[in-house]
Amino acid sequence: MDALSWGSILAHSVARFLPVWIAMAVTFALSVRYKRRLGLYGKLYDSPVGMVGFGIVLFWICTAIFADLIITQDPLKVLSGMKNALPGSPAKGVAEDAYQYYLLGGDNGARDVFSRMVMGAREVLIIAPAATLFAFMVGITLGLPAGYFGGRLDTVLSFIANLVLAFPVILLFYLLVTPEIVQIGIPTYMAAVLFLFPILFVVVLFNSRYFMVPARRNLYVGIVLVIGFWAYAGLAFDADPTGLWHMDPNLLNVFVSVVFVNSPGVFRIVRGMVMDIKARDYVAAGQTRGEGPWYIMLWEILPNARGPLIVDFCLRIGYTTILLGTLGFFGLGVSPESPNWGSTINAGRKLLNLFPHPALVPAFALMLLVLGLNLLADGLREESLKD
Amino acid sequence: MFPFVLRRLGLMLLTAFVLTFAVFCLTNLQPNLEKLARSEGSVRMSDDAIASWIVNNGHGGSMLNRYGEWLGVVPGWVRTDDKGVTRGRCIADGSDPAQAATYCGILQGNWGFSTFAKVPVTTVLGRSLGHTGWLMLAVMLVMVPTSLFLGVLSGMREGSRTDRVLSTLAIVTTATPEYVSGVIFVALLASATVGVSPHLNEWGWISDKTLFQGTATSAMDDITWRNFTLPVMTIALYGIGYIARMTRASMTEVMTQQYIRTARLKGVSFRQVVMKHALRNALIAPFTVIMLQFPWLLNGVVIVETLFNYKGFGWTLVQAAGNNDINLLLACSVVAVFVVLVTQLISDVGYVFLNPRIRLA
């Protein structure tokens, strides 16, 4: 069997992504059709930059969702004779009904570069948005009172935030993401603190909203507490009796460190915006009506700060993706087997002069995803400013 | 102005103490010390032997006490073993214990001994900081003028085609972390088999096999275009996009001000307006941004030095962390934290100094 030409590699790759194209076409068609009813998301389709950015991000989200359908080979399987195989090489020794090519070649461990890139997308798109979301929960829960009440609380929290921000990120990772740290259990303690914030946030959110309707308040807060602490026990302490919530210790280490690095940035943004918004008339009106401080913070101020926060959320997912890549690049907290983009780039760079494809494929993938997120953020900023 | 600087300095010192203490705790964890005992003593030590090694070498006792010793505000440990040999933190091997100093921490200039490089930490650090200094200098020389120029150019006429193109380029560079752009550069410009080099060589445009070198190891002795371009480009690229965007934002804001319109209506040429009226006001904000870029540059330095095998500060940090070299890692952290805090101070003070609208009592 002959190796594929560059044209047919492209054609084969595009064909493999068929589920992604279908999903994207459906999403775009529906969104453009109903864009007037979709708020800020709908307005995105008025901005070419935002649409391109959203397209790229959607491509990777769909790739992550349909990764099992897209991959051509098992991303961890080693085929003898395929070490550093060039793109388009026929796969040796695969079953009759299996895929017959290494579309983008083989890496130094004789594994399929294409499938590893696709699975890497799934890995990064699970961790990066989740870690960013947690960082936002921590940043918002602490930033709101710091900005609203000010005073000593603000001084202390700002000092701590500046402490973390004064650490060069890479140094922090080298100190925090090590086997010794896992051994001594620091990630668990950090998770025990950081994972409390999402529960706290949602509980306060519902409590302040339905304070006057105790029956509903008790129901909602109860549900949140049960589910929250169930997940909390599983994720932070690996003590979920049903085994549904579980996190590998190394993954927990990486996750907690990334949340820890990102939270102070969110805190500063939220604090700054609260200080700006709390001088507005509608906040004064709320105070006059006798609304509680938490109701004002969460239901008056926060919704009015959503524009910049959504933009920052997109940018921060991109930043987190870069951070995760950095961790992988230095081999911190990941197993060498995993199809993580950062560690794949690191593994591929040793033979860069002879076989560039194992390093270049994940490098371009990572760049494209971050670029998409940055463009999306830019489009959202442009559209939210038009209001 | 003066009280403001003083207050900032005080806060900075407090931050430095807290951060160095945190680093000290994280590098002196029990598992790290056990690993150190195995590598310094013997691999086959029993658990009891490890425990006594740790205590006998001054790593026992409370963390705060050890931090004080390392800092040089608590007397260094002294211990006499069963054979009557006295050893201690401040006693060099073979010297007379009676004459040794009481305090010997970093405040006295004693940074300890690097277990990885087998020389005093100051030697390693001085050498690597020298290498990184050249790298940073080159990066700054490339990055700052380029990014300010591009930022002013695109912010001058908001929404023009130049602006659109440059802004998109800036977004692309900020989406490309160093480990991605470095890999792409090497594959494109410094590989003998792929990229542009084989073609250039074939056409006879370059005498060497590759246009640039994929490693910067030779740049430690002799910096040339071939071995230094790619590392400098790789670090500068990320910063260029970021600073250019900030400059653009600042420039567009200035260009909408009343005094610019007044100047235009007076009949001053567009060139003159930009050079005389807008530029000086527009460059205040980017100054802060450039200063605050230093922590991120530090990141870039670590990645690029690892990627191009340039034995500077970043490379040393990675080796220190990878080889459990506690003293060296601590020293690297102190330098890193110091750089970040000093640049923050300069950016705060410089902002006040540059901006006549802010007057601090």
Short mmCIF file of N, CA and C in Angstrom, two decimals, chain A residues 79-80 118 231 304 331:
data_model
loop_
_atom_site.label_atom_id
_atom_site.label_comp_id
_atom_site.label_asym_id
_atom_site.label_seq_id
_atom_site.Cartn_x
_atom_site.Cartn_y
_atom_site.Cartn_z
N LEU A 79 2.60 0.68 17.37
CA LEU A 79 2.70 -0.25 16.24
C LEU A 79 4.16 -0.36 15.85
N SER A 80 4.69 -1.56 15.83
CA SER A 80 6.12 -1.69 15.52
C SER A 80 6.36 -1.28 14.07
N VAL A 118 -6.10 14.59 18.71
CA VAL A 118 -7.56 14.68 18.95
C VAL A 118 -7.88 14.38 20.42
N ALA A 231 -19.96 15.91 45.87
CA ALA A 231 -18.87 16.13 44.91
C ALA A 231 -17.59 16.54 45.64
N ASN A 304 -24.55 43.14 36.41
CA ASN A 304 -24.12 44.31 35.65
C ASN A 304 -22.64 44.29 35.32
N GLY A 331 6.88 18.49 31.90
CA GLY A 331 6.64 17.16 32.44
C GLY A 331 6.17 17.18 33.88
#
